[in-house]
Tab-separated table of C-alpha atoms in Angstrom:
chain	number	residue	atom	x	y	z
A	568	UNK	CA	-8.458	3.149	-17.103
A	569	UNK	CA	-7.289	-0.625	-16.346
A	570	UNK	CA	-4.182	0.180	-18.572
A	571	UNK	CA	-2.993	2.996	-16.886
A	572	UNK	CA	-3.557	1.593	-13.692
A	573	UNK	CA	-1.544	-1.116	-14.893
A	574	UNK	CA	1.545	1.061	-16.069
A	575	UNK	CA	1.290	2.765	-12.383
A	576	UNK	CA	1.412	-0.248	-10.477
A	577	UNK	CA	4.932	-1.079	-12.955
A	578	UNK	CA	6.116	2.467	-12.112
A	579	UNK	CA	5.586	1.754	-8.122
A	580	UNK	CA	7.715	-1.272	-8.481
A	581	UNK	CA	10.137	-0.033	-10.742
A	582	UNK	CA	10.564	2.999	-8.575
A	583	UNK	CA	10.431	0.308	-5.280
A	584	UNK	CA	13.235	-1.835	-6.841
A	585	UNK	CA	15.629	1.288	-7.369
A	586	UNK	CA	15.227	3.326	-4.276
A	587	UNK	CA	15.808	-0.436	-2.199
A	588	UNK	CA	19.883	0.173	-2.902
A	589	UNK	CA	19.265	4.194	-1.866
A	590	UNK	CA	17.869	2.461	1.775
A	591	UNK	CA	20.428	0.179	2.445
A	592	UNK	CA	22.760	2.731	2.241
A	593	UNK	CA	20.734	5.233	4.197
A	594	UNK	CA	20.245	2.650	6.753
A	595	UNK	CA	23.743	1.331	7.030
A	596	UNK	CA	25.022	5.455	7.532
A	597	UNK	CA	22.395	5.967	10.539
A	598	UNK	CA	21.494	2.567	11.809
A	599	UNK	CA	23.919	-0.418	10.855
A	600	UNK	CA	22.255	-2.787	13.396
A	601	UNK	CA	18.349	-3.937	12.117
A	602	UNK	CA	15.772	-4.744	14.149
A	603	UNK	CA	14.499	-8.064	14.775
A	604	UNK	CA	11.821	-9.481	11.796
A	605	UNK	CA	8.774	-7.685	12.559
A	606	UNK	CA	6.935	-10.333	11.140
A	607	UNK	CA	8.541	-12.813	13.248
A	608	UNK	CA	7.198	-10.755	16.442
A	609	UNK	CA	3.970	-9.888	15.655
A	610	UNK	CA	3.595	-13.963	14.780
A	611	UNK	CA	4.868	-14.165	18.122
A	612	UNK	CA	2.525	-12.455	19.710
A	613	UNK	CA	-0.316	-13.445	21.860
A	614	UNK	CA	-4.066	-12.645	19.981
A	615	UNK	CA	-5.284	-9.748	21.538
A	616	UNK	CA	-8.597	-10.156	23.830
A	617	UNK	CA	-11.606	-8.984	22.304
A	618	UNK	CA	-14.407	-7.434	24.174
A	619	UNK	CA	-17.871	-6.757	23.978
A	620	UNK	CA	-18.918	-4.008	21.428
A	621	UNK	CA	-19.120	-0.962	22.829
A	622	UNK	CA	-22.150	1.493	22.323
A	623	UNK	CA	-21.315	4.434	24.530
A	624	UNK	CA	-20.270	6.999	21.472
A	625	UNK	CA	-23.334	9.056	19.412
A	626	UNK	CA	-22.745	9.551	16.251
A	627	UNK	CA	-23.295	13.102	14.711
A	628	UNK	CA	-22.415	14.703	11.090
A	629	UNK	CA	-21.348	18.165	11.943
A	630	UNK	CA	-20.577	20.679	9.008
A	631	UNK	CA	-21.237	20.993	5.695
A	632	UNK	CA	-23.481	18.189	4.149
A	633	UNK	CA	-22.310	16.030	1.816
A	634	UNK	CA	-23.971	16.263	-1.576
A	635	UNK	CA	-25.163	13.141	-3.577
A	636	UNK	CA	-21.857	13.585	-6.176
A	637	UNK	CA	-19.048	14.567	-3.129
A	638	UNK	CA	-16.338	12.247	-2.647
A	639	UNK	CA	-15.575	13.714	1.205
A	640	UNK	CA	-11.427	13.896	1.681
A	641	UNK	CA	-10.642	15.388	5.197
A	642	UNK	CA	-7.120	14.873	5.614
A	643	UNK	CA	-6.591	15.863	9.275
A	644	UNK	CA	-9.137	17.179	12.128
A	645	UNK	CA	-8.163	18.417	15.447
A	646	UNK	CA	-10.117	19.870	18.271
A	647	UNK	CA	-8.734	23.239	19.774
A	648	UNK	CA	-10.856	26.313	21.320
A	649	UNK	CA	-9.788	28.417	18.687
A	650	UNK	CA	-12.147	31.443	19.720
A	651	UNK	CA	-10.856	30.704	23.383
A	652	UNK	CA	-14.893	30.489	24.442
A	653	UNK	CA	-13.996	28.057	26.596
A	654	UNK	CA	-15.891	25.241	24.326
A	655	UNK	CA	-13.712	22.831	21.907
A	656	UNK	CA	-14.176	23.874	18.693
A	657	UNK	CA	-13.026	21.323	15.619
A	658	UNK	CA	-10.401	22.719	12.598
A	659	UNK	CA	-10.045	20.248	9.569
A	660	UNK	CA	-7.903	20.091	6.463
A	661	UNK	CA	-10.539	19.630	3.679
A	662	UNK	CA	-8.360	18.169	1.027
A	663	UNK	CA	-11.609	17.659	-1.726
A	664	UNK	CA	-12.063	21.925	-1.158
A	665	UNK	CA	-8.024	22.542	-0.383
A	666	UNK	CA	-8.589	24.778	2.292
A	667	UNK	CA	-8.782	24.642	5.995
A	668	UNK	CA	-12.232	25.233	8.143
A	669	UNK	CA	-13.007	26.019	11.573
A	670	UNK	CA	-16.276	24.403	12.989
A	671	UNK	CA	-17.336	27.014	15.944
A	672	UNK	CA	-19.154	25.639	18.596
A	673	UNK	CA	-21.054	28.154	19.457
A	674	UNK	CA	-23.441	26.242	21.558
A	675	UNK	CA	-23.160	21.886	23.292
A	676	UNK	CA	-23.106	20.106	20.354
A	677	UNK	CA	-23.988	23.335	17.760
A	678	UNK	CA	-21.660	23.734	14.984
A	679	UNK	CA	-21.427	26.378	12.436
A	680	UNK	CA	-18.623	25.866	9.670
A	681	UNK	CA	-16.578	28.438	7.998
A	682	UNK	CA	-13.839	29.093	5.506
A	683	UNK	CA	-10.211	30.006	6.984
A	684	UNK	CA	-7.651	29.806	4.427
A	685	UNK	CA	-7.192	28.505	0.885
A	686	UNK	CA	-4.415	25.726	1.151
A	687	UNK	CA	-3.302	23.317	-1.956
A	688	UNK	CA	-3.170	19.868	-0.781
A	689	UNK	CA	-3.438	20.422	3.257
A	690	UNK	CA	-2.296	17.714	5.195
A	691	UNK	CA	-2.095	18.246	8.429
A	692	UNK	CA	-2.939	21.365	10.899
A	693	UNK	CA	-1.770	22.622	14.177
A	694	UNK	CA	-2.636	24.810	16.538
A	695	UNK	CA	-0.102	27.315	18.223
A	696	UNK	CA	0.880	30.599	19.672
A	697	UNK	CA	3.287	30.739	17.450
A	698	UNK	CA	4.041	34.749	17.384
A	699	UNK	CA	2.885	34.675	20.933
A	700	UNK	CA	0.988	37.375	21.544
A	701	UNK	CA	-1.803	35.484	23.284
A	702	UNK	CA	-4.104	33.917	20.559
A	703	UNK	CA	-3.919	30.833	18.388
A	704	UNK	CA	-2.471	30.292	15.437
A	705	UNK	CA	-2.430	27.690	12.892
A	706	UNK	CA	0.570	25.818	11.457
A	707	UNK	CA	-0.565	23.862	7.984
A	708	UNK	CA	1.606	21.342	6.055
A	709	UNK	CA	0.996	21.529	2.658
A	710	UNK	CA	1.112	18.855	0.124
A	711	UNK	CA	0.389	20.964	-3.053
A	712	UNK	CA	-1.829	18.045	-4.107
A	713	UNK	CA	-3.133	14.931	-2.216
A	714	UNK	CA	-2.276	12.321	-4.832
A	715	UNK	CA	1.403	11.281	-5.163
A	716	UNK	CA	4.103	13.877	-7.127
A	717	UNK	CA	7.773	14.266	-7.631
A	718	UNK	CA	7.267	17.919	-8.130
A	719	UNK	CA	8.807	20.788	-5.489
A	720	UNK	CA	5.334	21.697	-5.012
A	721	UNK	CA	5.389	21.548	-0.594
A	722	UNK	CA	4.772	24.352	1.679
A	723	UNK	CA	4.507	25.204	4.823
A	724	UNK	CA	2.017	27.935	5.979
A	725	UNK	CA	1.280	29.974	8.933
A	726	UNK	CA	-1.848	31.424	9.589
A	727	UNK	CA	-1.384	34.358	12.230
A	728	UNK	CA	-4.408	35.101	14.087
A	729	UNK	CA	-5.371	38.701	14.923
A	730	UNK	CA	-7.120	38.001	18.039
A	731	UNK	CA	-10.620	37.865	16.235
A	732	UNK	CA	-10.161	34.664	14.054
A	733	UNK	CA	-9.066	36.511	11.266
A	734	UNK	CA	-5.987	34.985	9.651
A	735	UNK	CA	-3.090	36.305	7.563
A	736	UNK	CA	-1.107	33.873	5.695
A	737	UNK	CA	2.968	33.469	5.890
A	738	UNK	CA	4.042	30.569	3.218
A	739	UNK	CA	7.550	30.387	5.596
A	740	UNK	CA	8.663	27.601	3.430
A	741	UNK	CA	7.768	26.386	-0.121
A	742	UNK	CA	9.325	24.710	-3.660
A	743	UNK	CA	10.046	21.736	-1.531
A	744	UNK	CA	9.158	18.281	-1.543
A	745	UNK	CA	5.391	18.042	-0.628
A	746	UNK	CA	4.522	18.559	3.326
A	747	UNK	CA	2.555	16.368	5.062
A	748	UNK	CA	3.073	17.408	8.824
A	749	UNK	CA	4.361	20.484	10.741
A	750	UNK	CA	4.867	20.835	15.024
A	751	UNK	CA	6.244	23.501	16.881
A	752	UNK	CA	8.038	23.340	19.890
A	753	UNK	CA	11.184	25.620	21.273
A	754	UNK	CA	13.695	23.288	19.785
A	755	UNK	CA	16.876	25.720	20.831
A	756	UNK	CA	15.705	26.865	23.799
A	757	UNK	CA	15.610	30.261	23.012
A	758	UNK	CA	12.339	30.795	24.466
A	759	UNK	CA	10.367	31.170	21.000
A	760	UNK	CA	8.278	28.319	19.063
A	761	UNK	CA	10.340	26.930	16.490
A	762	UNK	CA	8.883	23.706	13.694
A	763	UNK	CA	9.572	20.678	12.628
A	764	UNK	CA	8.778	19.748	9.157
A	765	UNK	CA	8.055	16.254	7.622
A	766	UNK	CA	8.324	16.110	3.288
A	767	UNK	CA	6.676	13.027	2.816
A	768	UNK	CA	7.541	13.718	-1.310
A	769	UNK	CA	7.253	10.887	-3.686
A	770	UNK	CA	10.358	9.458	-4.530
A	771	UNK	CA	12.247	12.220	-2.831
A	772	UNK	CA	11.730	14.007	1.007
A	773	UNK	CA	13.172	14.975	4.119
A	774	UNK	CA	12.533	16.138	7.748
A	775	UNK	CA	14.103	19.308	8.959
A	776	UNK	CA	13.225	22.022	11.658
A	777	UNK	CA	12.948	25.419	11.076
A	778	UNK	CA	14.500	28.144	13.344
A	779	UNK	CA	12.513	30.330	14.524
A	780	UNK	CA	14.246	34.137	13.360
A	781	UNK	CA	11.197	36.242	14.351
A	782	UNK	CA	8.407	38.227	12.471
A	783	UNK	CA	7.452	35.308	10.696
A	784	UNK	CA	11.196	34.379	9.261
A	785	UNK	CA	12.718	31.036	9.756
A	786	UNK	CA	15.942	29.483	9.107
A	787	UNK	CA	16.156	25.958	7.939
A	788	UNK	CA	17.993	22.761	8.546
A	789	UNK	CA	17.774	19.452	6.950
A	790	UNK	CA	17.681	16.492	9.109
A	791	UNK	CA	17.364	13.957	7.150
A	792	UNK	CA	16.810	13.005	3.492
A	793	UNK	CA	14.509	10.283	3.337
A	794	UNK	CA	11.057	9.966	1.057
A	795	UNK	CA	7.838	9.429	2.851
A	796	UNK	CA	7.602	11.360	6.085
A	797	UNK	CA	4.124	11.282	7.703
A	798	UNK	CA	4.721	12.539	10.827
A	799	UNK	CA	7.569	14.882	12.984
A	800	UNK	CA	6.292	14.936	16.760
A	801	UNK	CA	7.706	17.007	19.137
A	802	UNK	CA	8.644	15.617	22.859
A	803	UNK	CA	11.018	15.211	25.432
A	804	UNK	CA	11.550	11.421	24.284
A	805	UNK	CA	14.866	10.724	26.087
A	806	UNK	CA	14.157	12.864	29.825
A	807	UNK	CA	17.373	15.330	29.285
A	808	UNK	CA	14.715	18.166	29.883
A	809	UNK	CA	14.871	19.221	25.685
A	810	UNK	CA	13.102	18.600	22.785
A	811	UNK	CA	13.711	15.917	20.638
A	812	UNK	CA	11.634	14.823	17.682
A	813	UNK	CA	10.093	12.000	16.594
A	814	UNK	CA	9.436	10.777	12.632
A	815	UNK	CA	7.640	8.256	10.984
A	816	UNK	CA	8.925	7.088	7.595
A	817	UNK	CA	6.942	5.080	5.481
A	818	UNK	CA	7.620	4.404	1.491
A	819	UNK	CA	9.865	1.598	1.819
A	820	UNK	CA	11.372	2.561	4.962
A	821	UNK	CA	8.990	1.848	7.001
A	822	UNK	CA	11.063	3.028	9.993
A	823	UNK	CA	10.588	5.643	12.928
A	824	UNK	CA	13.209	8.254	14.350
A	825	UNK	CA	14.161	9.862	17.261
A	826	UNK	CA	16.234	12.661	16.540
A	827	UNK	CA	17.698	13.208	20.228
A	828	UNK	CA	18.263	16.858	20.923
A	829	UNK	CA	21.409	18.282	22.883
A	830	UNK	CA	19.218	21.301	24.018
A	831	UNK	CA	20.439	23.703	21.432
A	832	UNK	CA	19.048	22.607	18.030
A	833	UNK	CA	21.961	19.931	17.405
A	834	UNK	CA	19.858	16.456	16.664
A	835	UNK	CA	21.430	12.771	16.939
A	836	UNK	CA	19.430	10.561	14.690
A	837	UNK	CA	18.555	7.352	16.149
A	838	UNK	CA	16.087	4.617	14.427
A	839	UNK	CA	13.738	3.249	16.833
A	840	UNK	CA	12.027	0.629	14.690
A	841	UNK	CA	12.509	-1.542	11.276
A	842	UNK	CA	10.072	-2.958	9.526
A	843	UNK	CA	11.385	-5.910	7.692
A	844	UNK	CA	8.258	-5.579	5.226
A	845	UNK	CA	8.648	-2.875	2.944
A	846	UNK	CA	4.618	-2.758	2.599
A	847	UNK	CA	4.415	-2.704	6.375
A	848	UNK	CA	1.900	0.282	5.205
A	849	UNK	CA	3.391	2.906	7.841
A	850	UNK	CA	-0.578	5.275	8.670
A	851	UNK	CA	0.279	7.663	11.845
A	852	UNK	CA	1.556	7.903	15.263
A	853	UNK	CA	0.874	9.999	18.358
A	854	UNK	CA	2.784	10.529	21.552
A	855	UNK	CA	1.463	9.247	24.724
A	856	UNK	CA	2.377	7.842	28.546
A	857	UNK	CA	0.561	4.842	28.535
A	858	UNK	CA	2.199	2.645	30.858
A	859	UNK	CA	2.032	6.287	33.122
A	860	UNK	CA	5.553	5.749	33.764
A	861	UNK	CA	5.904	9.755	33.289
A	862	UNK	CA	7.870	9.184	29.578
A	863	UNK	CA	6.046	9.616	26.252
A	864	UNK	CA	5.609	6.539	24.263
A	865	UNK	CA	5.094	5.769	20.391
A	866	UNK	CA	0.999	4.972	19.485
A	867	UNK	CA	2.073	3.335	15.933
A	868	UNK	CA	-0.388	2.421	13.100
A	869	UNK	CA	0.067	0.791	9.660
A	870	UNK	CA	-2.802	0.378	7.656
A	871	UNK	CA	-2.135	1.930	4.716
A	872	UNK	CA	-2.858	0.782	1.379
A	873	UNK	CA	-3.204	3.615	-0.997
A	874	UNK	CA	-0.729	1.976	-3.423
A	875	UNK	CA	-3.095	-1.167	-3.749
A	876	UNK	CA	-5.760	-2.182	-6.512
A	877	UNK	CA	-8.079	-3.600	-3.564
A	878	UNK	CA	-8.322	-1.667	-0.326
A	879	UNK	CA	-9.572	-4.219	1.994
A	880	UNK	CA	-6.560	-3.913	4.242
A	881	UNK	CA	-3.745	-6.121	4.871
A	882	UNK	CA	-2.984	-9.077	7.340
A	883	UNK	CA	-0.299	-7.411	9.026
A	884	UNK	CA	-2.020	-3.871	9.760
A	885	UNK	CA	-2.232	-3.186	13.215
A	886	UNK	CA	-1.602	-0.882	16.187
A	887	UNK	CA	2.069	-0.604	17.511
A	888	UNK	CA	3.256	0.479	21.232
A	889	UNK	CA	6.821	1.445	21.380
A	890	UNK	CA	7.236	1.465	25.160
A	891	UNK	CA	9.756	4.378	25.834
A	892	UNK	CA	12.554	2.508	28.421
A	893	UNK	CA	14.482	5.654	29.119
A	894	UNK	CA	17.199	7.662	27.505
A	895	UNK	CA	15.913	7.292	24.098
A	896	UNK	CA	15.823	3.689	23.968
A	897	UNK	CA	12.068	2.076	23.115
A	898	UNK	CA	10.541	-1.625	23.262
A	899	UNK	CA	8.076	-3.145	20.739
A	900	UNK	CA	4.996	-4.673	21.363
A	901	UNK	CA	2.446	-5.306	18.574
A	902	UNK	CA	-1.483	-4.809	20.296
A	903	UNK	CA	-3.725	-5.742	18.142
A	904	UNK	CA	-4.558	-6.265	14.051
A	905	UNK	CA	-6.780	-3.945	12.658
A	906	UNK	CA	-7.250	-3.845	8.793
A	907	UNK	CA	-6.421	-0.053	7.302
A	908	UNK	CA	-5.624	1.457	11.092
A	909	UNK	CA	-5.160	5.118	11.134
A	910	UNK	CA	-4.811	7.866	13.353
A	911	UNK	CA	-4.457	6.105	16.848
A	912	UNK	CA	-4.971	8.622	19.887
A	913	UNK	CA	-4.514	7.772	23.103
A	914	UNK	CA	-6.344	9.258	26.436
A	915	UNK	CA	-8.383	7.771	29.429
A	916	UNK	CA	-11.744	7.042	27.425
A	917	UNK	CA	-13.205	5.105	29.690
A	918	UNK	CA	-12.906	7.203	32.882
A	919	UNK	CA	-10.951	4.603	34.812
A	920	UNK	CA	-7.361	6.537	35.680
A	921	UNK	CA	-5.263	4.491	32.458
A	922	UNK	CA	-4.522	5.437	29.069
A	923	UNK	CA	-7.188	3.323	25.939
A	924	UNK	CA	-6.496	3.821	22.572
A	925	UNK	CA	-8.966	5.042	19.829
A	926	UNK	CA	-8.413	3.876	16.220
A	927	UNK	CA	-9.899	4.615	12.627
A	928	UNK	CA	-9.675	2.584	9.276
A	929	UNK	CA	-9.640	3.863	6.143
A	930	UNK	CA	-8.501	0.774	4.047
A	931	UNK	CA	-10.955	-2.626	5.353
A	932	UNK	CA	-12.984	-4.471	3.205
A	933	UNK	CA	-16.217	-2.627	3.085
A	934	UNK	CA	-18.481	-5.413	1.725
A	935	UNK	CA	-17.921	-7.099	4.670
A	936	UNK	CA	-20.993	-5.658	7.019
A	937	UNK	CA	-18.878	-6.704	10.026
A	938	UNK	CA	-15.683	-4.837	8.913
A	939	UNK	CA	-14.552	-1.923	11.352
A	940	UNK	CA	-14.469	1.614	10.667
A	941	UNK	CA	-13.815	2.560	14.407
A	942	UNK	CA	-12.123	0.802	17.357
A	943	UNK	CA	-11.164	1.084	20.617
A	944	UNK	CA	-8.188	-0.853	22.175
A	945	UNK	CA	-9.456	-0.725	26.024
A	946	UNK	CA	-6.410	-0.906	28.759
A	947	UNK	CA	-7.857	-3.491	30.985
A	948	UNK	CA	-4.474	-3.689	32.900
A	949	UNK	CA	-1.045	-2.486	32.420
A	950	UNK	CA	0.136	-2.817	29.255
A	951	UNK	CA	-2.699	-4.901	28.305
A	952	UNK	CA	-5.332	-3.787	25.804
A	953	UNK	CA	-8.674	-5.448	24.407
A	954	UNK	CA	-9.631	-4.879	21.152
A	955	UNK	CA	-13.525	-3.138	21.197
A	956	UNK	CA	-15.707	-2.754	17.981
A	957	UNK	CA	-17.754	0.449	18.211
A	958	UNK	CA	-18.813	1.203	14.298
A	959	UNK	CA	-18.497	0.345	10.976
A	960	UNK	CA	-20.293	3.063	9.691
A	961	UNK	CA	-19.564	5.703	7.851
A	962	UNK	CA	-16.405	3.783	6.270
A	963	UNK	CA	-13.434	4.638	4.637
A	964	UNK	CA	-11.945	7.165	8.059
A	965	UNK	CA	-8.235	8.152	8.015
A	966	UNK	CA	-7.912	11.039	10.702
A	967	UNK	CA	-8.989	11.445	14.204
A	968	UNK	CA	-9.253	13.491	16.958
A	969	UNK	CA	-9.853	13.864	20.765
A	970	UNK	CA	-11.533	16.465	23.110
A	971	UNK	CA	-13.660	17.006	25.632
A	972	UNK	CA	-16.215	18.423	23.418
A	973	UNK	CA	-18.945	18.754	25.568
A	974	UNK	CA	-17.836	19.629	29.012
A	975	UNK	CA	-18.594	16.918	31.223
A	976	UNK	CA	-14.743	15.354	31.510
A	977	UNK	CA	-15.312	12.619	29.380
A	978	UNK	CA	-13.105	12.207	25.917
A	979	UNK	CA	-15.277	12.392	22.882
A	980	UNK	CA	-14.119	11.722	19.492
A	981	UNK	CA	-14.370	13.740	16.380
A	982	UNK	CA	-13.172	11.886	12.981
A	983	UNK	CA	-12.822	12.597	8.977
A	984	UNK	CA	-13.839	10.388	6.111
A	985	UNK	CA	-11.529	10.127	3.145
A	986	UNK	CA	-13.144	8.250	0.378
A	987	UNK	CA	-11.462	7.743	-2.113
A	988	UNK	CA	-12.478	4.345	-3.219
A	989	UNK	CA	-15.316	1.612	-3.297
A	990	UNK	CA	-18.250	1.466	-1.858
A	991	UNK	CA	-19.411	5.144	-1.705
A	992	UNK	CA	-22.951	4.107	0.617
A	993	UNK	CA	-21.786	5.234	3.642
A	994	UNK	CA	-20.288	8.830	3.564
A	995	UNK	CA	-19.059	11.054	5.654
A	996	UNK	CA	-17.031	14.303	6.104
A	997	UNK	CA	-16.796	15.343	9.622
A	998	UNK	CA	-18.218	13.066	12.599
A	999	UNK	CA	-18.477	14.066	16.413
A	1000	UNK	CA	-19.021	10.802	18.881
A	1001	UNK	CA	-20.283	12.183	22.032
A	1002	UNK	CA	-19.049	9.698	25.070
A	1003	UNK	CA	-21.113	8.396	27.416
A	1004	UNK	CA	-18.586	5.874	28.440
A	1005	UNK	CA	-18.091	5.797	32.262
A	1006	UNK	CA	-15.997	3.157	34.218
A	1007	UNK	CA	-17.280	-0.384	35.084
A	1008	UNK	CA	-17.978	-0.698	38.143
């Protein structure tokens, strides 16, 4: 086992060293001018304040157990009322089962899990009218399989809702590098819901949108060819009243795109950040106003380490705000460092009118009793955050979700373990927090 580890770990750099002349050529056709050294500015930066612990989320497994031999590997959770019931119910990619489930709540805090859809290798899920007709549907990125592959193996998949939860499958895209994340959004302003599509590949991947041609037919264009798309979020980013979209690229990139929109489906790439650190370890991020200046900013994580022989993080992981300063044009300001951050969401947790952040880690070093699995970066004024321990236990979390899952206006959290390493003494598959956080007074 050592020795093939060893030949993968030579394959990674070998692979590293030859794509590094494909990137400066990518990077001086779209974006001559680099960034600043990240490293320089997050050196710069002031420590972040750190705050008491906070104990205002229960902790509850919800779904199926896990069993003494599972190795739990949710890829994604969101929180949607799928049944429209008028309670939140949770939808996860299970990546260990490769298929997607739908936790009903049929009752506060009463879960009852069932099978949707066979998937290989889901990634990420979304919920949609897509065909709208009045119900919600279910957009799902497809990897093929979870673990790194050069093979056309992607998909993307549509699960059409017949008003009952009932689902019928459209693969509207497949044979194509592996799919890690799929939006919609009316990106010609036609009126319909069209996608954007992020191949995260191997060595090889792209974003592109797909058109929306109706019943279930969609016409694609290719954006960009880069390797190692997580994410393709869909917002009005520069205030022209369109839809633009919004990448992260990790590999060696390390680098996240606006592709500016002229209203029609015609996209202007423009990079918004450069890592100078190649393992900058690119995780996630989410859209949000958090200076409530009315524009959507970039929530940016990188914590990844899935390419390492120890997962315990790296000094440089952290949470990322790229402040939106109008017409497509963004600032950035490092928060905080947080070993393996993941999945950063943004919304007012705490009840007191301004935007916190929630964070997971999935990569920390778990021998450490003190090391964090959750986190909350608390926006004490504006624009500045403290850093708030609220668990480490169960480890090893990559995705996260927020909703009011209980119906008293207060954010709760749901999130999704993916162990896939050392130690294996604190499982778990799917968690809800329950908030009881109100605002100091």
């Amino acid at each position: 086992m050592a020795a093939v580890a060893a030949v993968a770990a030579m394959l990674a750099v070998f692979v590293q060293v030859r794509r590094a002349d494909q990137a400066a050529a990518e990077v001086a056709r779209t974006a001559p001018v680099r960034p600043p050294s990240v490293t320089d500015t997050i050196a710069a930066t002031a420590p972040v304040t750190r705050g008491a612990r906070l104990d205002v989320f229960a902790a509850a497994k919800v779904g199926a157990p896990v069993g003494a031999d599972d190795r739990p590997m949710i890829a994604n959770v969101t929180t949607v009322d799928l049944d429209r019931d008028g309670r939140l119910d949770i939808v996860a990619a299970d990546a260990a089962a490769n298929r997607i489930v739908w936790l009903r709540q049929s009752a506060p805090g009463a879960f009852t899990e069932s099978a949707l859809a066979d998937v290989p290798g889901p990634a990420h899920v979304h919920a949609a009218d897509l065909d709208r007709d009045g119900d919600l549907d279910l957009a799902i990125a497809s990897l093929g399989v979870l673990f790194p592959n050069n093979q056309k193996i992607g998909a993307v998949v549509l699960l059409e809702n017949d008003g009952r939860q009932h689902f019928t499958p459209h693969v509207v895209l497949d044979r194509v590098a592996r799919v890690a994340d799929v939006r919609s959004g009316d990106l010609d302003g036609d009126g319909d819901l069209d996608l954007s599509v992020a191949h995260f590949g191997y060595d090889q991947g792209e974003t592109r949108w797909l058109e929306n041609a109706g019943g279930w037919r969609y016409e694609s264009h290719v954006l960009q060819e880069l390797s190692g798309p997580i994410n393709a979020e869909i917002a009005d980013v520069d205030g022209d009243r369109d839809l633009d979209i919004v990448t992260l690229v990790s590999q060696e990139w390390e680098e996240i795109y606006a592709f500016l929109n002229d209203g029609r489906g015609q996209f202007t790439p423009r990079r918004i950040f450069g890592a100078s650190n190649e393992d900058f370890g690119s995780s996630w991020i989410s859209l949000a106003d958090l200076d409530g200046d009315g524009d959507p900013d970039v929530v940016y994580s990188n914590g990844d380490a899935f390419d390492y022989a120890t997962t315990s993080g790296r000094s440089w992981n952290g949470v990322q705000w790229l402040e939106n300063t109008g017409g497509g044009a963004f600032t950035f300001h490092r928060l905080a460092d947080i070993p393996g951050a993941s999945s950063p969401q943004a919304a007012d947790l705490d009840g007191d009118g301004d935007v916190d952040i929630a964070v997971v880690s999935a990569y920390n070093n778990w021998a450490d009793p003190k090391a964090q699995s959750l986190v909350v970066l608390e926006q004490t004024s504006r624009g500045v955050f403290a850093l708030r321990d609220v668990a480490n236990a169960p480890t090893h979390l990559v995705t996260l979700a927020l909703g009011d899952l209980t119906g008293d206006g207060r954010p709760d959290l749901v999130t999704g373990g993916m162990h896939m390493s050392w130690p294996y003494d604190r499982l778990s598959r799917l968690t809800v927090w329950t908030s009881t956080w109100r605002p100091a007074p």
